PDB file of C-alpha atoms in Angstrom:
ATOM      1  CA  MET A 830       0.001  -0.202   0.001  1.00  0.00           C
ATOM      2  CA  HIS A 831       3.031   2.345   0.548  1.00  0.00           C
ATOM      3  CA  ALA A 832       4.093   2.290  -2.957  1.00  0.00           C
ATOM      4  CA  CYS A 833       0.651   3.181  -4.086  1.00  0.00           C
ATOM      5  CA  GLN A 834       0.472   6.310  -1.677  1.00  0.00           C
ATOM      6  CA  TYR A 835       3.992   7.146  -3.009  1.00  0.00           C
ATOM      7  CA  ILE A 836       3.055   7.125  -6.612  1.00  0.00           C
ATOM      8  CA  LEU A 837      -0.149   9.123  -6.075  1.00  0.00           C
ATOM      9  CA  TYR A 838       1.280  11.500  -3.875  1.00  0.00           C
ATOM     10  CA  ARG A 839       4.660  11.758  -6.434  1.00  0.00           C
ATOM     11  CA  ASP A 840       2.033  12.364  -9.279  1.00  0.00           C
ATOM     12  CA  ALA A 841       0.193  15.129  -7.443  1.00  0.00           C
ATOM     13  CA  LEU A 842       3.607  16.675  -6.498  1.00  0.00           C
ATOM     14  CA  LYS A 843       4.815  16.854 -10.146  1.00  0.00           C
ATOM     15  CA  ARG A 844       1.903  19.237 -10.762  1.00  0.00           C
ATOM     16  CA  SER A 845       2.153  21.672  -7.649  1.00  0.00           C
ATOM     17  CA  GLN A 846       5.849  21.557  -7.121  1.00  0.00           C
ATOM     18  CA  PRO A 847       7.878  19.781  -9.891  1.00  0.00           C
ATOM     19  CA  GLU A 848      11.198  20.315  -8.836  1.00  0.00           C
ATOM     20  CA  ARG A 849      10.807  18.576  -5.714  1.00  0.00           C
ATOM     21  CA  ILE A 850      12.022  14.860  -5.537  1.00  0.00           C
ATOM     22  CA  LEU A 851      10.151  12.387  -3.597  1.00  0.00           C
ATOM     23  CA  TYR A 852      11.831   9.328  -2.029  1.00  0.00           C
ATOM     24  CA  LEU A 853       9.930   6.483  -0.010  1.00  0.00           C
ATOM     25  CA  ALA A 854      11.625   5.625   3.272  1.00  0.00           C
ATOM     26  CA  ILE A 855      11.361   2.128   4.261  1.00  0.00           C
ATOM     27  CA  SER A 856      13.267   0.070   7.094  1.00  0.00           C
ATOM     28  CA  ASP A 857      16.223  -2.122   6.252  1.00  0.00           C
ATOM     29  CA  GLU A 858      14.194  -5.207   7.370  1.00  0.00           C
ATOM     30  CA  VAL A 859      11.210  -4.203   4.552  1.00  0.00           C
ATOM     31  CA  TYR A 860      13.897  -3.757   2.115  1.00  0.00           C
ATOM     32  CA  LEU A 861      15.336  -7.182   2.254  1.00  0.00           C
ATOM     33  CA  ASP A 862      12.214  -9.061   3.269  1.00  0.00           C
ATOM     34  CA  PHE A 863       9.849  -7.663   0.574  1.00  0.00           C
ATOM     35  CA  PHE A 864      11.759  -5.480  -2.060  1.00  0.00           C
ATOM     36  CA  GLN A 865      14.087  -8.092  -2.767  1.00  0.00           C
ATOM     37  CA  GLU A 866      11.433 -10.137  -4.332  1.00  0.00           C
ATOM     38  CA  GLU A 867      11.154  -9.656  -8.063  1.00  0.00           C
ATOM     39  CA  ILE A 868       7.485  -8.404  -8.102  1.00  0.00           C
ATOM     40  CA  ALA A 869       8.758  -5.751  -5.876  1.00  0.00           C
ATOM     41  CA  GLN A 870      11.930  -4.944  -8.138  1.00  0.00           C
ATOM     42  CA  MET A 871       9.792  -4.715 -11.205  1.00  0.00           C
ATOM     43  CA  VAL A 872       7.261  -2.174  -9.403  1.00  0.00           C
ATOM     44  CA  VAL A 873      10.535  -0.235  -8.274  1.00  0.00           C
ATOM     45  CA  GLU A 874      12.214  -0.315 -11.776  1.00  0.00           C
ATOM     46  CA  ASN A 875       8.654   0.425 -13.937  1.00  0.00           C
ATOM     47  CA  GLN A 876       7.713   3.282 -11.586  1.00  0.00           C
ATOM     48  CA  HIS A 877      11.012   4.524 -11.168  1.00  0.00           C
ATOM     49  CA  LEU A 878      10.718   4.454  -7.283  1.00  0.00           C
ATOM     50  CA  LYS A 879      13.219   6.407  -5.357  1.00  0.00           C
ATOM     51  CA  LEU A 880      13.935   4.530  -2.058  1.00  0.00           C
ATOM     52  CA  ILE A 881      15.701   5.636   1.016  1.00  0.00           C
ATOM     53  CA  ILE A 882      16.437   2.543   3.206  1.00  0.00           C
ATOM     54  CA  PHE A 883      17.290   3.152   7.122  1.00  0.00           C
ATOM     55  CA  ASP A 884      18.072   1.162  10.258  1.00  0.00           C
ATOM     56  CA  PRO A 885      15.415   2.378  12.878  1.00  0.00           C
ATOM     57  CA  ARG A 886      17.564   0.816  15.442  1.00  0.00           C
ATOM     58  CA  LYS A 887      20.717   2.966  14.580  1.00  0.00           C
ATOM     59  CA  VAL A 888      18.475   5.812  13.387  1.00  0.00           C
ATOM     60  CA  GLU A 889      20.336   6.082  10.192  1.00  0.00           C
ATOM     61  CA  VAL A 890      20.111   5.916   6.723  1.00  0.00           C
ATOM     62  CA  VAL A 891      21.643   2.597   5.030  1.00  0.00           C
ATOM     63  CA  LYS A 892      21.418   3.026   1.425  1.00  0.00           C
ATOM     64  CA  TRP A 893      19.693   5.521  -0.925  1.00  0.00           C
ATOM     65  CA  ILE A 894      18.453   4.113  -4.490  1.00  0.00           C
ATOM     66  CA  GLU A 895      17.851   6.649  -7.251  1.00  0.00           C
TER      67      GLU A 895
END
């Protein structure tokens, strides 16, 4: 559901503030459990999702995916 919300928000943001870049922030656990699956990778690629993967225990960004 988060990816759908991201896509809707990204498209709305393009109209009002096209210079802004939107990232979807997800925990490293979600990234490793779900976003490594082929279907998730397909959505990330097809929708050009920009991701920020973070470690909530350390409160730090682990990886940026443009």
